Short mmCIF file of C-alpha atoms and ligand atoms in Angstrom, two decimals:
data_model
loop_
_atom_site.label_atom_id
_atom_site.label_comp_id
_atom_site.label_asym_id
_atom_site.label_seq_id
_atom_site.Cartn_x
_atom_site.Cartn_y
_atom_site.Cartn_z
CA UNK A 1 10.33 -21.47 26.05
CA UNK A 2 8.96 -18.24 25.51
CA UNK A 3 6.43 -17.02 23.58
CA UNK A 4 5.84 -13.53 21.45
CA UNK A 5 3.03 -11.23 21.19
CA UNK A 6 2.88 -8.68 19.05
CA UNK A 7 -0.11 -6.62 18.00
CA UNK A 8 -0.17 -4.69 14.65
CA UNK A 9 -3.28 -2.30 13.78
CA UNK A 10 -4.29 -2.05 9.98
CA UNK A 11 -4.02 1.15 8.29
CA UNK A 12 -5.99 3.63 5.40
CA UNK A 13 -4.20 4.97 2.41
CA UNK A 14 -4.90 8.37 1.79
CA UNK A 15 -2.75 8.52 -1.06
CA UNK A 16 -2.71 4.82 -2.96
CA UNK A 17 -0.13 2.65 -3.46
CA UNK A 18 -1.07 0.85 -6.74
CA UNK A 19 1.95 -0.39 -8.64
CA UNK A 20 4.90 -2.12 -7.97
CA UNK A 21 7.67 -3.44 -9.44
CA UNK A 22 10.87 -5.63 -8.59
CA UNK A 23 10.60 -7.36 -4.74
CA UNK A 24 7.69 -5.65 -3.67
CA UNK A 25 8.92 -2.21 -4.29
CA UNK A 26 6.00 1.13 -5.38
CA UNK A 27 5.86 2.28 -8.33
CA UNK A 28 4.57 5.89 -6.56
CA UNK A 29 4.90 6.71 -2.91
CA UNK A 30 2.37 6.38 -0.52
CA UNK A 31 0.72 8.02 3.03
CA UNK A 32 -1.42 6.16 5.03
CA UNK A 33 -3.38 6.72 8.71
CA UNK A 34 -2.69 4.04 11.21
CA UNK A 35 -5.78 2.58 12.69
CA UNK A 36 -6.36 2.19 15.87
CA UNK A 37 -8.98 -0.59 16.94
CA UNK A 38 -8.33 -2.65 13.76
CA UNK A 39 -5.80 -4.83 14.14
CA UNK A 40 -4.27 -8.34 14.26
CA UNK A 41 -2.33 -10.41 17.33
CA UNK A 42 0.01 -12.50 16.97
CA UNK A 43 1.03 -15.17 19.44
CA UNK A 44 4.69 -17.00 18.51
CA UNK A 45 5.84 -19.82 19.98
CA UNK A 46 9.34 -21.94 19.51
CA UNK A 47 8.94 -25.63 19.32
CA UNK A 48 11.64 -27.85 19.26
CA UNK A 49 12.37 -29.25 15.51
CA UNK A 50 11.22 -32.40 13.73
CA UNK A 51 12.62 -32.29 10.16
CA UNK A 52 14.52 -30.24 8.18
CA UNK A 53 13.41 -27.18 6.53
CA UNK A 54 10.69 -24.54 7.54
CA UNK A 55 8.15 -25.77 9.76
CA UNK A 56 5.60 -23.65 10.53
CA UNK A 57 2.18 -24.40 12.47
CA UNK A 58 -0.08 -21.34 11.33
CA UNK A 59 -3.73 -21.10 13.36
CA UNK A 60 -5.80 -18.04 12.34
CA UNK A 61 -8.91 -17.63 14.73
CA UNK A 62 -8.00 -21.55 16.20
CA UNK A 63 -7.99 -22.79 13.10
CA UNK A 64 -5.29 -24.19 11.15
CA UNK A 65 -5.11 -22.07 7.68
CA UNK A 66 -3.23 -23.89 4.96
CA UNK A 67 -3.39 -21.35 2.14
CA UNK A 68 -1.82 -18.57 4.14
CA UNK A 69 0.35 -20.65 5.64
CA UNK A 70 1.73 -21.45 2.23
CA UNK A 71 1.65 -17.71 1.60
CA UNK A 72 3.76 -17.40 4.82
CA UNK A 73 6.54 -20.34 4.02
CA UNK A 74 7.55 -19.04 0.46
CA UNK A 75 7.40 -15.71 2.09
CA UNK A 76 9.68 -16.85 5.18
CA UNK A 77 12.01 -18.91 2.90
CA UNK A 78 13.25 -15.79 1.22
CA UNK A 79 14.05 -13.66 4.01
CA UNK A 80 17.91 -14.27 5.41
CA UNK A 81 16.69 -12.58 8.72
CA UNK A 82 14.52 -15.66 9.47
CA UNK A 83 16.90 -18.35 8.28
CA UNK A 84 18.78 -19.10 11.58
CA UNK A 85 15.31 -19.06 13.49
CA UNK A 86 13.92 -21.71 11.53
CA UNK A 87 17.27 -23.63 11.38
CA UNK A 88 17.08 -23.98 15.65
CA UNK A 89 13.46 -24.20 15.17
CA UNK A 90 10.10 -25.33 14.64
CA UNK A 91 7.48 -22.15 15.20
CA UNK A 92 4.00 -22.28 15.77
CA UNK A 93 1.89 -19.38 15.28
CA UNK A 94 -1.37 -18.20 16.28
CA UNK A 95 -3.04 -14.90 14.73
CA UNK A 96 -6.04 -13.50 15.77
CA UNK A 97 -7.87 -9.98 13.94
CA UNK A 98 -10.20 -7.77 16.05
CA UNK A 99 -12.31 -7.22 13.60
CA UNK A 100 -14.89 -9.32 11.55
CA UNK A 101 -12.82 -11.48 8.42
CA UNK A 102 -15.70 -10.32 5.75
CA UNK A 103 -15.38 -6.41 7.42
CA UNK A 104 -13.58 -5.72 4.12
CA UNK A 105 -10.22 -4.31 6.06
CA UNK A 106 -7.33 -4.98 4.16
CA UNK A 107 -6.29 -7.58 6.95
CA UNK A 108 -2.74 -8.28 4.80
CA UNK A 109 -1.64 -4.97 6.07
CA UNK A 110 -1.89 -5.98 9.99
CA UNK A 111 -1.13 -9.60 10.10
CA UNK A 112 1.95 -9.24 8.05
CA UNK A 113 3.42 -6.35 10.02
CA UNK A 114 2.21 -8.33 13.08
CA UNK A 115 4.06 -11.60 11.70
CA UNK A 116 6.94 -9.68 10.44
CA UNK A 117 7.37 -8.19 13.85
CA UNK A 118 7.08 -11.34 15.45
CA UNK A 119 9.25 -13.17 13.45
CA UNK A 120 11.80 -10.56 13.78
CA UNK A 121 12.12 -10.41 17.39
CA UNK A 122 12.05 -14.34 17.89
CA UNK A 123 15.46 -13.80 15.57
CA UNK A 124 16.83 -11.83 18.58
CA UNK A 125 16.78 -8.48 16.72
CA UNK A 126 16.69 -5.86 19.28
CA UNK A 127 18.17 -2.63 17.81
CA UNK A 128 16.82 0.83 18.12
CA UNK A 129 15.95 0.45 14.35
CA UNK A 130 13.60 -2.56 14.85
CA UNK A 131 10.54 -0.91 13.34
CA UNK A 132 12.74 0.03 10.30
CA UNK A 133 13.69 -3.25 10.02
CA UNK A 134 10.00 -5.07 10.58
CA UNK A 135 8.82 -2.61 8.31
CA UNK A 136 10.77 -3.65 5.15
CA UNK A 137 10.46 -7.31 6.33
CA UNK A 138 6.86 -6.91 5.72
CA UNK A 139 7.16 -5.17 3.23
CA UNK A 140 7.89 -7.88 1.12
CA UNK A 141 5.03 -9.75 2.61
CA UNK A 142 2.20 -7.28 1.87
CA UNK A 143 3.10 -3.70 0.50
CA UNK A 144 0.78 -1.33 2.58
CA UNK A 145 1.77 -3.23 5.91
CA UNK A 146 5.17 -1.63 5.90
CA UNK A 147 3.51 1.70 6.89
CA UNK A 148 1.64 -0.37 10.11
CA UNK A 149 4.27 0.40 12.23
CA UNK A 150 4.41 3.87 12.83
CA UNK A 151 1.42 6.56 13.36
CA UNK A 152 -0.96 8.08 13.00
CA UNK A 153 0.37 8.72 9.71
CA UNK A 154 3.52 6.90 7.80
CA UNK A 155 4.96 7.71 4.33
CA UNK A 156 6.36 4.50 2.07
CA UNK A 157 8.26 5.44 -0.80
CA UNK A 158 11.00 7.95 -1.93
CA UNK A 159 9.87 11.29 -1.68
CA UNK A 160 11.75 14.08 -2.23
CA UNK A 161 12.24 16.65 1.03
CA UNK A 162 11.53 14.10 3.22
CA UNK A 163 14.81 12.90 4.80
CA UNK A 164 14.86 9.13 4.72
CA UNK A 165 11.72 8.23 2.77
CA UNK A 166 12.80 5.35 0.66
CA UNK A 167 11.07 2.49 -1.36
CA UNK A 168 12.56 -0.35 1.20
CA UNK A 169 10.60 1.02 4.62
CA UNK A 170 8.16 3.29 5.80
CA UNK A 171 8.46 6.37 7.57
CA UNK A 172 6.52 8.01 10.22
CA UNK A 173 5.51 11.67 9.02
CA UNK A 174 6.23 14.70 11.47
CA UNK A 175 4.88 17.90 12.11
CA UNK A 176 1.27 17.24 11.71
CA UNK A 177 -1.28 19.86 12.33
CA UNK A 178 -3.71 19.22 15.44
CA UNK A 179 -6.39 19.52 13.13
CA UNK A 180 -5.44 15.64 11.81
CA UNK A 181 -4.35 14.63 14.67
CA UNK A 182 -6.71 13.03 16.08
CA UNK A 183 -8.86 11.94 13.23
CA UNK A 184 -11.87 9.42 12.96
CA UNK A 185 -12.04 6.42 10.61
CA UNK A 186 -15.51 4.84 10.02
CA UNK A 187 -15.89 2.01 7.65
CA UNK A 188 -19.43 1.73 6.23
CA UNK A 189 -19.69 -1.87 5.24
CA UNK A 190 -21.77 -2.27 2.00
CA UNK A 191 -20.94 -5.39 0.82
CA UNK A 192 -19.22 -8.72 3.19
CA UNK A 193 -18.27 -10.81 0.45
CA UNK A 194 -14.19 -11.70 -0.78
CA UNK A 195 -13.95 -9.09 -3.68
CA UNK A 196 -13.37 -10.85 -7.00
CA UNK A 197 -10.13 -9.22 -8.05
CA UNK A 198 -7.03 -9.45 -5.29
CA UNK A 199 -4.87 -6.08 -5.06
CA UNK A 200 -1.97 -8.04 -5.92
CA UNK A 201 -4.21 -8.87 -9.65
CA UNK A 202 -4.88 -4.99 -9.88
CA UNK A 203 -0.99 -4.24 -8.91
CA UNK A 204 0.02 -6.35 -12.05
CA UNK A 205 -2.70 -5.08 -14.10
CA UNK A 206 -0.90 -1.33 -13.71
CA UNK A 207 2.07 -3.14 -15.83
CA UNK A 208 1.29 -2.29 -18.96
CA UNK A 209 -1.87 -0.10 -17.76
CA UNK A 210 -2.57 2.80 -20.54
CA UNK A 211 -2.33 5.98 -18.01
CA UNK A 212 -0.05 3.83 -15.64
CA UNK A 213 2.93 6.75 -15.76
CA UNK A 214 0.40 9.57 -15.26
CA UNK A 215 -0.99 7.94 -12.54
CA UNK A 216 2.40 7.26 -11.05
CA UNK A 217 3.19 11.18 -11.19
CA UNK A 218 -0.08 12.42 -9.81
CA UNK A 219 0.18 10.04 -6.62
CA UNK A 220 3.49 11.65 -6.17
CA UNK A 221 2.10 15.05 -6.34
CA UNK A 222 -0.57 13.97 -4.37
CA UNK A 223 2.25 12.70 -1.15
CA UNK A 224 3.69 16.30 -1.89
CA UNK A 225 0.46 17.90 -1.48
CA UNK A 226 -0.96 15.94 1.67
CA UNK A 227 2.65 16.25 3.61
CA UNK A 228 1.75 20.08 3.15
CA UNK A 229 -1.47 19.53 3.94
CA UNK A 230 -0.69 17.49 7.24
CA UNK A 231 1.23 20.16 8.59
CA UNK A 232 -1.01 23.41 7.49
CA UNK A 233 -3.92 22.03 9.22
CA UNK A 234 -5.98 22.86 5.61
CA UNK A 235 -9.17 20.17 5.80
CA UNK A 236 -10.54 21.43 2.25
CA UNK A 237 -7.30 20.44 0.87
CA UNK A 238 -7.11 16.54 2.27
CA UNK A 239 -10.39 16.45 1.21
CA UNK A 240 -9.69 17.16 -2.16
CA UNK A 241 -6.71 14.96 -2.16
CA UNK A 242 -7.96 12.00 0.02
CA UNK A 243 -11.15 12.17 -2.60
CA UNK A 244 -9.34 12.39 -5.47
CA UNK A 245 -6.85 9.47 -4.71
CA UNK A 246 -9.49 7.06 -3.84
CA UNK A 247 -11.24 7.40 -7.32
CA UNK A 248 -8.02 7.46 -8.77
CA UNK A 249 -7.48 3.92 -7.69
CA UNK A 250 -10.77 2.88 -8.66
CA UNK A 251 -10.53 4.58 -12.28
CA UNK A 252 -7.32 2.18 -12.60
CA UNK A 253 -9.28 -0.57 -11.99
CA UNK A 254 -11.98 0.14 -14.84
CA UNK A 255 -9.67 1.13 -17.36
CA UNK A 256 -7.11 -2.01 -17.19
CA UNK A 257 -6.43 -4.00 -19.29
CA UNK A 258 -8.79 -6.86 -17.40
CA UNK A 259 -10.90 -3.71 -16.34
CA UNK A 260 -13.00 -4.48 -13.24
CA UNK A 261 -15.17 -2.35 -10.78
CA UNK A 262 -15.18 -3.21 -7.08
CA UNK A 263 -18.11 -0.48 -6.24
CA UNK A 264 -21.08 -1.48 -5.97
CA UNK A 265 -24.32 0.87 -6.37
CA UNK A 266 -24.45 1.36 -2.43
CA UNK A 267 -20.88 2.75 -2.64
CA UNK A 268 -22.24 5.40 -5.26
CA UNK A 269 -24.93 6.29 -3.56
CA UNK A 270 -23.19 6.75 -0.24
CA UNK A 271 -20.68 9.07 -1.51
CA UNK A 272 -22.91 10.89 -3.08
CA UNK A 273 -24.98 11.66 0.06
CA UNK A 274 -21.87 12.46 1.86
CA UNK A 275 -20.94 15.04 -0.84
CA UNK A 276 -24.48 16.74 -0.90
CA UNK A 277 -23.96 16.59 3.28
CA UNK A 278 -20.81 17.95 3.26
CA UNK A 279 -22.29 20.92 0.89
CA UNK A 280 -25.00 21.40 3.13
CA UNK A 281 -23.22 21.43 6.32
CA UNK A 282 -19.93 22.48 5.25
CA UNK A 283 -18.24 19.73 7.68
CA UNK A 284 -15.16 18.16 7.08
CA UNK A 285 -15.77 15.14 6.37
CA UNK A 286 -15.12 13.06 3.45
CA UNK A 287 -14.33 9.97 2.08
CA UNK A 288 -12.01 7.35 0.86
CA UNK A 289 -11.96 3.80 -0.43
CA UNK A 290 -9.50 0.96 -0.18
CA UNK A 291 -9.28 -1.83 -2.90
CA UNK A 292 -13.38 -2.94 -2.15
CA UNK A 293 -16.52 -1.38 -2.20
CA UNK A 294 -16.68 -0.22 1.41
CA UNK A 295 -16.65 3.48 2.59
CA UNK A 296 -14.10 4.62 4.97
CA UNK A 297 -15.39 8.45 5.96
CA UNK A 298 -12.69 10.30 7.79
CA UNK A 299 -13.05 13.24 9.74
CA UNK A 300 -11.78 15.02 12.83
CA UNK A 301 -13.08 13.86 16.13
CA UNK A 302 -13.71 17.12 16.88
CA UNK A 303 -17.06 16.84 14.76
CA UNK A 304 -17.83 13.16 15.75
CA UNK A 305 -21.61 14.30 16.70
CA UNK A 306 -22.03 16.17 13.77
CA UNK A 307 -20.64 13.05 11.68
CA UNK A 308 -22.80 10.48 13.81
CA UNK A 309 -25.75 12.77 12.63
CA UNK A 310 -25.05 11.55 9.15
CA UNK A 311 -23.73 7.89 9.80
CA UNK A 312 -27.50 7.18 11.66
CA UNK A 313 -29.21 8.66 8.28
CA UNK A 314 -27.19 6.20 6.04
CA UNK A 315 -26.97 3.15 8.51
CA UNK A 316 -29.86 1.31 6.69
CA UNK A 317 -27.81 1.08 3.53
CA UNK A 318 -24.75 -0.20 5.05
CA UNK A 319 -24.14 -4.33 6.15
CA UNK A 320 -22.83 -3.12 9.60
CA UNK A 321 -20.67 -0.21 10.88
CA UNK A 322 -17.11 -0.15 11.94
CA UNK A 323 -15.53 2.56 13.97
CA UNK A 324 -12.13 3.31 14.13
CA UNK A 325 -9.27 6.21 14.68
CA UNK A 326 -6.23 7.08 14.08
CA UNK A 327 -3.61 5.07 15.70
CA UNK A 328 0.19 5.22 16.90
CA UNK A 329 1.70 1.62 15.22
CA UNK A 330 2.04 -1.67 17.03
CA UNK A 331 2.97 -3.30 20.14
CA UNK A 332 5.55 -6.59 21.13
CA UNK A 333 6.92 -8.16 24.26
CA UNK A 334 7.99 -11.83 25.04
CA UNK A 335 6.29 -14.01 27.91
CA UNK A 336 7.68 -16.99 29.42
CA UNK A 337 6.04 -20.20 29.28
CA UNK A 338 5.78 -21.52 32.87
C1 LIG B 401 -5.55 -0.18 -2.49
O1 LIG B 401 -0.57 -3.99 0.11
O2 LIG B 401 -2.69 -5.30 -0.28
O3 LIG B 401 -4.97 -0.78 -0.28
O4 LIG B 401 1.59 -5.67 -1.79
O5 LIG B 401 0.17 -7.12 -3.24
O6 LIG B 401 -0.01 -7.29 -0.74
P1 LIG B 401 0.29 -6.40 -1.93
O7 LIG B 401 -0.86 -5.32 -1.99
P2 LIG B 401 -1.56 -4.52 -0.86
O8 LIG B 401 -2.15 -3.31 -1.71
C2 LIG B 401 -2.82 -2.27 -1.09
C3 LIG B 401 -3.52 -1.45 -2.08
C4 LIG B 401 -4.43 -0.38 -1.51
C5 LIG B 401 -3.70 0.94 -1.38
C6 LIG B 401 -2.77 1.12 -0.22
O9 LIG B 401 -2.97 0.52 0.86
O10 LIG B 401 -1.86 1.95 -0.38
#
């Protein structure tokens, strides 16, 4: 029989998704950069069935992972694309991340569009709208890997002007400037542990958050202001929005209900040497954060010397370093067994 592999890179939110209601579905739109060198494989194979029901054999890194296999079946048992796959058969899966499990990335994002994909094409879907498809498939798996599958930079959620945004699927985003289009993400690593609050926790906690519709309307502003900003080519304006946005999130965090703080005092200090860099220099170069304590620093390659300069002076207060760029989405093909 044959057997599926499909590679999925993570990706960075430059504008947060934080919020959702319904199946999975944002509360504010969202625009993300598709990594490049992050990302997770995915090997599928059919087995012949046993018993009735979903059976699923999940491996991650060789070895058998019950919990998110559990994730996976209630996750598989809902979607009506997968239901004739796992009535023929038994599937065995085998996932695999490039990059270190305690690097911080939000792995979610690239196994489930990986899995998704997977999944998807082992159904026999092959029509010209089969990232569309995987997209809102995983979706419903893990919000921010819907925008996985197209790059460098992907839009989820209903924005007006932008022809077929919706909540369901991501887009890819046209028209972007040179001066983003080749841009660097390097994730400063200040802390390796599991954080103590999952971002599905702090996507419930925005439920009856006290600045939750404010929030909602300044990430939407924000999408408006960065699709601009993607196709002006104006670097002092992502950096005010990409900046903005990532302490956005984290101010969510500490004012919720179950307030919490994922930064850490290395995080601090490392964006505040960046910003008295930046001053100095006048580079662009900034920063974001995901859900965790870690520092992503973005800026063109164009200036990857210049930014290496800085990197080197802060290495000592970072775990390790990972460096990444923006990427174009995912890949899949079949292989026969022989
Ligand atoms: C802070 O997509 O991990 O990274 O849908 O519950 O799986 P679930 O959440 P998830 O949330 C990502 C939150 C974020 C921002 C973003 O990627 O947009």
């Amino acid at each position: 029989m044959s057997k599926i592999i499909a590679k999925y890179p993570s990706n960075i939110a430059l504008v947060k998704y934080w919020g959702k209601y319904g199946y999975q579905l944002p509360c504010n739109p969202s625009i993300s950069l598709t990594l490049k060198n992050a990302s997770t494989t995915v090997e599928l194979e059919k087995k012949a069935k046993t018993k009735e029901g979903i059976e699923l054999d999940y491996f991650f890194e060789g070895i058998a992972n019950e919990s998110f296999k559990n994730r996976m079946v209630d996750y598989i048992g809902k979607q009506p694309e997968f239901e004739q796959l796992f009535k023929e058969f038994a599937i065995l899966i085998n996932s695999e991340n490039t990059f270190p499990h305690s690097a911080g990335i939000a792995s979610s994002a690239s196994a489930f569009a990986a899995i998704s994909g997977a999944l998807l094409k082992a159904s026999g879907y092959n029509q010209p709208d089969f990232n569309e498809v995987a997209s809102n498939l995983a979706r419903k798996g893990s919000g921010s890997a819907c925008r996985s599958y197209f790059g460098p930079y992907a839009l989820w959620g209903e924005l007006d002007g932008v022809a077929r945004s919706n909540n369901e699927y991501a887009v890819p985003l046209e028209d972007i400037h040179t001066n983003f289009q080749s841009m660097c993400d390097t994730i400063l690593i200040v802390e390796d542990q599991p954080k103590k609050v999952s971002s599905s926790v702090g996507h419930g906690l925005m439920k009856d958050h006290p600045y939750a519709a404010a929030r909602f309307v300044d990430a939407k502003k924000h999408c408006n202001e960065m699709l601009s900003t993607l196709k002006s080519g104006d670097f002092n304006q992502f950096i005010s929005i990409t900046e903005r946005e990532a302490l956005s999130l984290h101010a969510m965090m500490m004012t919720s209900g179950d307030y919490y703080l994922l930064m850490k005092s290395g995080t601090i200090q490392i964006i505040e040497q960046l910003i008295e860099y930046r001053k100095e220099t006048d580079l662009p170069i900034c920063f974001t954060l995901d859900a965790g304590p870690n520092v992503h620093l973005l800026y063109p390659k164009s200036i990857e010397e210049k930014a290496n300069e800085f990197i080197k002076a802060i290495q000592d207060q970072t775990k390790s370093i990972l460096y990444d760029e923006a990427g174009f989405g995912g890949e899949i093909r079949s292989e026969c067994n022989k």
